Short mmCIF file of C-alpha atoms in Angstrom, two decimals:
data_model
loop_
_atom_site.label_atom_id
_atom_site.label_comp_id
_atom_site.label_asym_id
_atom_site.label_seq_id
_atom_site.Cartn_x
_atom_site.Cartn_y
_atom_site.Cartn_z
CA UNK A 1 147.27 89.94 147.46
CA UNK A 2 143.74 91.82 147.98
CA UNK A 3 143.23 94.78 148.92
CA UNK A 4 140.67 94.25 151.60
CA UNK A 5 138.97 97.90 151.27
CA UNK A 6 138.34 97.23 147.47
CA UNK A 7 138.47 93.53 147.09
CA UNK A 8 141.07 93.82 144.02
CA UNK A 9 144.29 92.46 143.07
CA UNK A 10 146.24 92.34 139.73
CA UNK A 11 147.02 88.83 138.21
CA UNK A 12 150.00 87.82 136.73
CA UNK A 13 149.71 89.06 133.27
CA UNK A 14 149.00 92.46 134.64
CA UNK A 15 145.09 92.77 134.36
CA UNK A 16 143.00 94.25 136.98
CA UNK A 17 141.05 91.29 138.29
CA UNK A 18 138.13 91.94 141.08
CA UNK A 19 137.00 90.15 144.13
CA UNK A 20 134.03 88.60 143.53
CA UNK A 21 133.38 86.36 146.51
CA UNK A 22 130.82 88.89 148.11
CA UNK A 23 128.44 87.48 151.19
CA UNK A 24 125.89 86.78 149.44
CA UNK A 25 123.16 86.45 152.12
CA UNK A 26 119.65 87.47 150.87
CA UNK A 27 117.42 89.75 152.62
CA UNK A 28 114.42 88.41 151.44
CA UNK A 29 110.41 88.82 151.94
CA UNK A 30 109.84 85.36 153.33
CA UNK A 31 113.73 85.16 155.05
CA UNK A 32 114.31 81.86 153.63
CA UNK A 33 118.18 82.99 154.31
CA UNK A 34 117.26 83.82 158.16
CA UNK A 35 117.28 87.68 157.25
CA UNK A 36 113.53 88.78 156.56
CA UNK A 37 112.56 91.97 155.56
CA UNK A 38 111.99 94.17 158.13
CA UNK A 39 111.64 98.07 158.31
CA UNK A 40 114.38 99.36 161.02
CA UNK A 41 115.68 96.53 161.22
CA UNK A 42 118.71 96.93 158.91
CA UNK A 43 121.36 99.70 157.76
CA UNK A 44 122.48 100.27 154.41
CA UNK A 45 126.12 101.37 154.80
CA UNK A 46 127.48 103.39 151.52
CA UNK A 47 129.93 105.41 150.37
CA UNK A 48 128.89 108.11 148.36
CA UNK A 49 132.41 108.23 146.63
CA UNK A 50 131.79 104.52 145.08
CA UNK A 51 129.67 104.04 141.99
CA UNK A 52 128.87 100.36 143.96
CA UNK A 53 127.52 102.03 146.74
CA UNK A 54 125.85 104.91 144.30
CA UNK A 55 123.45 102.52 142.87
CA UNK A 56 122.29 101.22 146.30
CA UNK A 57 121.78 105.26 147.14
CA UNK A 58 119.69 105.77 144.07
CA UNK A 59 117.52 102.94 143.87
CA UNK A 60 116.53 103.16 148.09
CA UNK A 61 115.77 107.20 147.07
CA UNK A 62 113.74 106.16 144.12
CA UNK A 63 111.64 103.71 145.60
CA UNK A 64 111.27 105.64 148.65
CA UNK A 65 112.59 103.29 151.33
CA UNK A 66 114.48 105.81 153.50
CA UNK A 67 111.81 105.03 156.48
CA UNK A 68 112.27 100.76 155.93
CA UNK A 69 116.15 101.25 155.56
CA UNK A 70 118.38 103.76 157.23
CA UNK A 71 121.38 105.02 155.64
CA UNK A 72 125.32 104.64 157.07
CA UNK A 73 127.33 106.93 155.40
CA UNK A 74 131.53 106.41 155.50
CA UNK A 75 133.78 109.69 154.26
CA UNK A 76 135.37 109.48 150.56
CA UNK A 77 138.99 107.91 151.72
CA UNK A 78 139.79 104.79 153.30
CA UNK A 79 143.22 102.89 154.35
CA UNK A 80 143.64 98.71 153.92
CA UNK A 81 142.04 97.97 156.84
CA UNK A 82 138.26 99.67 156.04
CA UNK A 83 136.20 102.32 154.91
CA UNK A 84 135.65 104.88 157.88
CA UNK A 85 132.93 106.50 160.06
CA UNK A 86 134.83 109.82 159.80
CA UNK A 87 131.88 112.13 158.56
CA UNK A 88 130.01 111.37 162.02
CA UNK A 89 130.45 113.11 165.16
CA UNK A 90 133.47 111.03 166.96
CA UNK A 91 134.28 109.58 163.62
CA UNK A 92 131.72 106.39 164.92
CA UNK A 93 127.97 105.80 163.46
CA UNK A 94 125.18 107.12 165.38
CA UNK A 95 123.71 103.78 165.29
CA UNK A 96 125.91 101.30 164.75
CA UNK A 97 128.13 102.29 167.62
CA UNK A 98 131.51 101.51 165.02
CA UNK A 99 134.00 103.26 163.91
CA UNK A 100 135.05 101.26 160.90
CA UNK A 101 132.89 98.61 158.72
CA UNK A 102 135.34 96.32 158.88
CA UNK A 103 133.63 95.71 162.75
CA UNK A 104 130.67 94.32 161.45
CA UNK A 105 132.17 91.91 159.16
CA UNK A 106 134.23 90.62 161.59
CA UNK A 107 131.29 90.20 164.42
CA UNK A 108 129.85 87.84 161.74
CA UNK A 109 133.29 86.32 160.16
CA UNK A 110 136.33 86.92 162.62
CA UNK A 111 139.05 87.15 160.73
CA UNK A 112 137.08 88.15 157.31
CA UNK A 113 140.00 88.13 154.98
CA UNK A 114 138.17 88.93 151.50
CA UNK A 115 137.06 92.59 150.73
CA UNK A 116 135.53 94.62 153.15
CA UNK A 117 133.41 96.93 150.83
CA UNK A 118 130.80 99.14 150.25
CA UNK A 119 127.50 98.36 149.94
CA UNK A 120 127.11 96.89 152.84
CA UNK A 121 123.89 95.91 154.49
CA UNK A 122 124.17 95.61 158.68
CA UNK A 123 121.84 94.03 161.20
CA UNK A 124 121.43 96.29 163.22
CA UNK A 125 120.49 93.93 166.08
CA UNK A 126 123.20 92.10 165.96
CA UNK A 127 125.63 94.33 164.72
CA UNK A 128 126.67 92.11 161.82
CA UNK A 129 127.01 92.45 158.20
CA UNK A 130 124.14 90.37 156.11
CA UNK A 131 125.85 91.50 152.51
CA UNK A 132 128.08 93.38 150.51
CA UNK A 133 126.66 91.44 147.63
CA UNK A 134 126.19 94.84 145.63
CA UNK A 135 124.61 93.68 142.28
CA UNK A 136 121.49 91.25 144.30
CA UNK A 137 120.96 94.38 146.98
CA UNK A 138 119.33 96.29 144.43
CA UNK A 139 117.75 94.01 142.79
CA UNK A 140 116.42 92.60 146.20
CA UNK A 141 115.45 96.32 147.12
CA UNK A 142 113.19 96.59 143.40
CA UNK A 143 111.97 92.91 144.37
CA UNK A 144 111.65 91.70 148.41
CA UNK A 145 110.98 94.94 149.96
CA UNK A 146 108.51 96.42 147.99
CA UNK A 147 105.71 95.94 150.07
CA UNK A 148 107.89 99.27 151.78
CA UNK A 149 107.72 100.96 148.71
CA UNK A 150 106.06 104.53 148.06
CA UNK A 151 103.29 104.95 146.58
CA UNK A 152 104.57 105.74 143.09
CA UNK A 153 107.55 103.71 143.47
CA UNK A 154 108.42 102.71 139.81
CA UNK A 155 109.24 99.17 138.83
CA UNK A 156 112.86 99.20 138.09
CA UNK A 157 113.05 95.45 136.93
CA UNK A 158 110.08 94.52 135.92
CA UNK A 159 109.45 91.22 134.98
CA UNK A 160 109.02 91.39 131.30
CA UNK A 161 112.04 92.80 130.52
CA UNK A 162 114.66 91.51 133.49
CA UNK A 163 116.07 88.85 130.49
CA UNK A 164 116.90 92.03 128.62
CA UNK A 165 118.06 93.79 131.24
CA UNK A 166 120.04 90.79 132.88
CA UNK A 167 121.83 90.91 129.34
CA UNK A 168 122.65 94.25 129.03
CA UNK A 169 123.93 94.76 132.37
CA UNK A 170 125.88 91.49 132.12
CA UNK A 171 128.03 93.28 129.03
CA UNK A 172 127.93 97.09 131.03
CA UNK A 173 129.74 95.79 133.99
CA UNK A 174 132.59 93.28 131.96
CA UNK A 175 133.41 96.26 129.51
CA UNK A 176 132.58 99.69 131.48
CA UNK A 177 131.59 99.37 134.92
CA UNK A 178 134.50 97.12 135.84
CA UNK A 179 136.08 98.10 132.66
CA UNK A 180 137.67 101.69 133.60
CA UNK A 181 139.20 99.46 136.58
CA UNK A 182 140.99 97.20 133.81
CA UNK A 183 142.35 100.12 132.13
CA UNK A 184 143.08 102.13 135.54
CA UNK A 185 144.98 99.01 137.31
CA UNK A 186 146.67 97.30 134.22
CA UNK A 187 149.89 96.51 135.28
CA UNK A 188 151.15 96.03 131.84
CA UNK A 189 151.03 97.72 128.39
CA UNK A 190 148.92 94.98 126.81
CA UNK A 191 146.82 94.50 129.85
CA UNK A 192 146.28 98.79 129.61
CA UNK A 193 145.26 98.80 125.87
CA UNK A 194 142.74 95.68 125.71
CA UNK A 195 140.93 96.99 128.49
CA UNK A 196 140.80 100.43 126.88
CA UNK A 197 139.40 99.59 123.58
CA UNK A 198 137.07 97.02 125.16
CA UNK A 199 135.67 100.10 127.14
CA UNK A 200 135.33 102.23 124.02
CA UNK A 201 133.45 99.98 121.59
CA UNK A 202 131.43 98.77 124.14
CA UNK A 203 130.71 102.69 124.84
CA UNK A 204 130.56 103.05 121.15
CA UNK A 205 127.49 100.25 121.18
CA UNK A 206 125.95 102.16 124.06
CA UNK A 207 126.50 105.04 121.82
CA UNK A 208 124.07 103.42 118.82
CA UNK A 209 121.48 101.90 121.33
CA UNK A 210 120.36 105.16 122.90
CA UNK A 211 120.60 107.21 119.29
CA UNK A 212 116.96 106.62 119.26
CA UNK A 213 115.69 105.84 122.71
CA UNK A 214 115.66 107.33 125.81
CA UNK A 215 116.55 104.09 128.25
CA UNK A 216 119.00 101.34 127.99
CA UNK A 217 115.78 98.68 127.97
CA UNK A 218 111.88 99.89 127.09
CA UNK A 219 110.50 103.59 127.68
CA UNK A 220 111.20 103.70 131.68
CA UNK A 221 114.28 103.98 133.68
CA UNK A 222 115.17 100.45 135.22
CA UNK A 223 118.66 99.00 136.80
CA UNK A 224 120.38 98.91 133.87
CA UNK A 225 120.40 102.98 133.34
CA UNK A 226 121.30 103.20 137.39
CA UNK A 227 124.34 100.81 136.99
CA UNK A 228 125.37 102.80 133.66
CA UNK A 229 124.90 105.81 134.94
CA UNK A 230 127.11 106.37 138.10
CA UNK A 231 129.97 105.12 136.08
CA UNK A 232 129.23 107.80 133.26
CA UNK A 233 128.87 110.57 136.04
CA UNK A 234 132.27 109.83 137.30
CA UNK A 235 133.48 109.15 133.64
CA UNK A 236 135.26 112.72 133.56
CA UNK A 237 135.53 113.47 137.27
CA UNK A 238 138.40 110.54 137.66
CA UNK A 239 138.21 108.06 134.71
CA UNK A 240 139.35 110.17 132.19
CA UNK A 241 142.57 111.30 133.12
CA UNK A 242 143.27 109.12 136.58
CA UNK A 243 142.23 105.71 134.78
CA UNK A 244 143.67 107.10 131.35
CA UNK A 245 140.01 106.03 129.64
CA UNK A 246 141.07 109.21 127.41
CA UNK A 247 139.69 108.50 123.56
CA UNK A 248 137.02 110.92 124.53
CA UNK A 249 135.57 112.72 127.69
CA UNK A 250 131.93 112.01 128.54
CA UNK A 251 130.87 115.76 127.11
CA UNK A 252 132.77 114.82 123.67
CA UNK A 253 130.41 111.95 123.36
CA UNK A 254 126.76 113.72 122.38
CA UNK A 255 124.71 110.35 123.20
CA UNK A 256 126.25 109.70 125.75
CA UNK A 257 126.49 112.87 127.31
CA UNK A 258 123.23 114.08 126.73
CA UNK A 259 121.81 110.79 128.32
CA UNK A 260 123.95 111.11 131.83
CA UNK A 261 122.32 114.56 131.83
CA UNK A 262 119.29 113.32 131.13
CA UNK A 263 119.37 110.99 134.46
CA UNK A 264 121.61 113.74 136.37
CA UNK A 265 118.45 116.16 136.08
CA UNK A 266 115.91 113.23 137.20
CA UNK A 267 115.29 113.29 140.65
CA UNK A 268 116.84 110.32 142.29
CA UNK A 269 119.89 110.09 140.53
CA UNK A 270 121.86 113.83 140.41
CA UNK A 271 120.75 114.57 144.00
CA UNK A 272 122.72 111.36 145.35
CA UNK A 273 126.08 112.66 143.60
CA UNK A 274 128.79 113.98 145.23
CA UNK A 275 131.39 115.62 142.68
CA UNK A 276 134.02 116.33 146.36
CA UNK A 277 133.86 112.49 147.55
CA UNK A 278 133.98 110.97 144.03
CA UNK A 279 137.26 113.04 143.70
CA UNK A 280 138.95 112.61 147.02
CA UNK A 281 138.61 109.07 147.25
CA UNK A 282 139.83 108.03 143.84
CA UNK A 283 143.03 110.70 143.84
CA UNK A 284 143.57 110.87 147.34
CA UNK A 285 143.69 106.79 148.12
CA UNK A 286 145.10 105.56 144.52
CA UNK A 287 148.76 106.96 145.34
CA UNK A 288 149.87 104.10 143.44
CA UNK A 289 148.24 105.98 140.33
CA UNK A 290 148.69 109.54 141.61
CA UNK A 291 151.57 109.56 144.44
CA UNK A 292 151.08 113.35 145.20
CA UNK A 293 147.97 112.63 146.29
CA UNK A 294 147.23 115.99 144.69
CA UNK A 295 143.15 116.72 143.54
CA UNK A 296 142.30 117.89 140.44
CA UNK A 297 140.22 121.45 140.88
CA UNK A 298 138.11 120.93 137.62
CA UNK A 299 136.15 119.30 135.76
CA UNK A 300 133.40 122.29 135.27
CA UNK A 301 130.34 120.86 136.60
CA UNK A 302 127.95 123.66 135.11
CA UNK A 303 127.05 121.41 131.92
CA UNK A 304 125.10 118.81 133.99
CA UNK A 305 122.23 121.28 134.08
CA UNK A 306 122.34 122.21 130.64
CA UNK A 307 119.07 120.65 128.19
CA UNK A 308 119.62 117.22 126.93
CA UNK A 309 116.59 117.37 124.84
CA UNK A 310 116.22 114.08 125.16
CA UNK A 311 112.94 114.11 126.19
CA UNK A 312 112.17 114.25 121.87
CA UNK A 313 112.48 110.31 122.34
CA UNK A 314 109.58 110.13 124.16
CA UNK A 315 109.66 107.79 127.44
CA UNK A 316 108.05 108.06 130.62
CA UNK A 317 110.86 107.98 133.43
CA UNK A 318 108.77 106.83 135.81
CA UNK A 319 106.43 104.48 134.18
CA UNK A 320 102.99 104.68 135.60
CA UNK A 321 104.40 106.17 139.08
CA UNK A 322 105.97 109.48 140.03
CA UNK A 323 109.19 111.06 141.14
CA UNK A 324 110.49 110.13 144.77
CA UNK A 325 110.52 114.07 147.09
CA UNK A 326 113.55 115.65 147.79
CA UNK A 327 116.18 113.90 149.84
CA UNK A 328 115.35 114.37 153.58
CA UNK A 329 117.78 116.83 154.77
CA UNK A 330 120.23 115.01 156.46
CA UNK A 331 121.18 113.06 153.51
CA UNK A 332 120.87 115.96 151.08
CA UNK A 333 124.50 116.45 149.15
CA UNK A 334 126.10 119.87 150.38
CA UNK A 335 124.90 122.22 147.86
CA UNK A 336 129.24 123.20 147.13
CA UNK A 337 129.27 119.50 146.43
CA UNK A 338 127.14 119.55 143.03
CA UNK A 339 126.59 121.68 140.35
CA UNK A 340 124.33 123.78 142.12
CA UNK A 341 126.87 125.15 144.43
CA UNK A 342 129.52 125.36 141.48
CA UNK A 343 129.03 129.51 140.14
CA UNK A 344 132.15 129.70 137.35
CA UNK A 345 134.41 132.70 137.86
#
């Protein structure tokens, strides 16, 4: 059976298995789906808990579409049914008028019976849900909308490299993205140990690519370090110990670790994170994993400032274009949140 909040079910030899029947409506530049792009028009609906959702968050702050594309944002939990409105006033968006996502997929598909997930992209119009196809929305948001970019916006798939980056993020998601869910939701021994030393050696290759350059693919960041990176930042938060990925934490692997700082410290990506959600949602709403529902205190967050010195690589994060400004202030991270607001005792 699938869970309809996550779109996940275990199959009969015990592996996690994911929903992948997303609504994969475009919203494209010429709206050859019916959905053009249009600034205002739409709402990006996140969570900030969900690394899904995280990569929608960073790639609208670093192109600088906040103005074209407003942001929804749900609280860290959610039941069966849907991911909730609970961190507005009311517990209901300010302008969607709902009080659970799960509304706007049914005004477009009464009776939706596939995952109702996170990120979601709403018509505002309407009221109805255009996609939760996570992997095309940013890719669509690099590609369609850029004519809403900033100026400085850098090109996050650019078109000389998007075979190479196609490729690597094709092997990221089977054996880390997705793969800390296989070792998290194996329902068996076997299940539990093939997805676990899948996920190593595959972070093990990671490992050996970025000994001696700064990015997954060429000198600038692109989609492939976004989708790596918000599983790394919630490697030792939750993965560790709640999805028993426990070889090694993040900070006992140097590449590794010194390469999610790298990005943490790179405005765009550390300023979306939110240590409290990522850790609420996956303890509090996994009781199968963790009945108590009891959440960890630690890790120490203070080591995501700390120098990577990765800059020695060379690479130019930004290509040709610049950083994006702070985050506007109502969708700034609560400073007790991060790492910032973290002062050890």
């Amino acid at each position: 059976m699938v869970d309809t909040a996550t779109g996940s079910y275990a199959n009969p030899a015990g592996a996690y298995t994911r929903d992948s029947n997303y609504i994969t409506t475009r919203i494209t530049a010429d709206g050859h789906d019916g959905y053009p792009v249009e600034p205002g028009r739409y709402r990006l609906v996140v969570s900030r808990a969900c690394p899904w959702a995280n990569r929608a968050i960073i790639v609208r702050r670093l192109l600088g579409l906040e103005e074209a594309l407003s942001l929804g944002v749900c609280g860290p939990t959610h039941d069966k049914r849907s991911w909730t409105f609970d961190l507005d006033p009311g517990g209901v968006d300010p302008v969607l008028g709902i009080e659970r996502i799960q509304d706007a997929y049914f005004a477009r598909f009464p009776g939706y019976d596939r995952g109702i997930t996170v990120p979601a992209i709403v018509d505002v119009p309407t009221g109805q849900v255009v996609t939760n196809d996570y992997a095309q929305i940013t890719l669509d948001l690099s590609t369609e909308w850029r004519a809403y970019h900033r100026p400085g916006a850098p090109d996050l798939y650019p078109e000389p490299l998007r075979a190479e980056i196609d490729a690597v993020n094709e092997v990221v998601y089977a054996d880390v993205n997705n793969g800390v869910y296989r070792c998290g939701f194996a329902g068996t021994q076997q299940a539990y140990e093939e997805a676990y030393h899948r996920l190593f050696d595959r972070l093990d290759w990671l490992s050996a690519r970025l000994a001696g350059q700064r990015y997954l693919v060429g000198d600038t960041i692109t989609e492939a370090d976004v989708r790596l990176f918000t599983t790394l930042v919630r490697f030792d938060a939750v993965y560790h110990g709640h999805f028993k990925c426990n070889r090694q934490k993040l900070t006992e692997m140097p590449v590794l670790w010194a390469y999610a700082r790298d990005l943490f410290q790179t405005p765009g990506f550390g300023d979306t994170v939110d240590f409290d959600h990522i850790k609420r949602h996956y303890y509090q709403v996994h009781r199968d994993i963790n009945p108590t529902g009891v959440v960890p205190v630690g890790p120490d967050l203070a080591g995501w400032l700390t120098p990577h010195g990765r800059e020695t690589l060379g690479g130019r994060p930004f290509g040709d274009g610049t950083p994006p400004p702070p985050p506007r202030p109502d969708e700034t991270v609560p400073a007790e949140h991060t790492p910032l607001g973290r002062v050890p005792r």
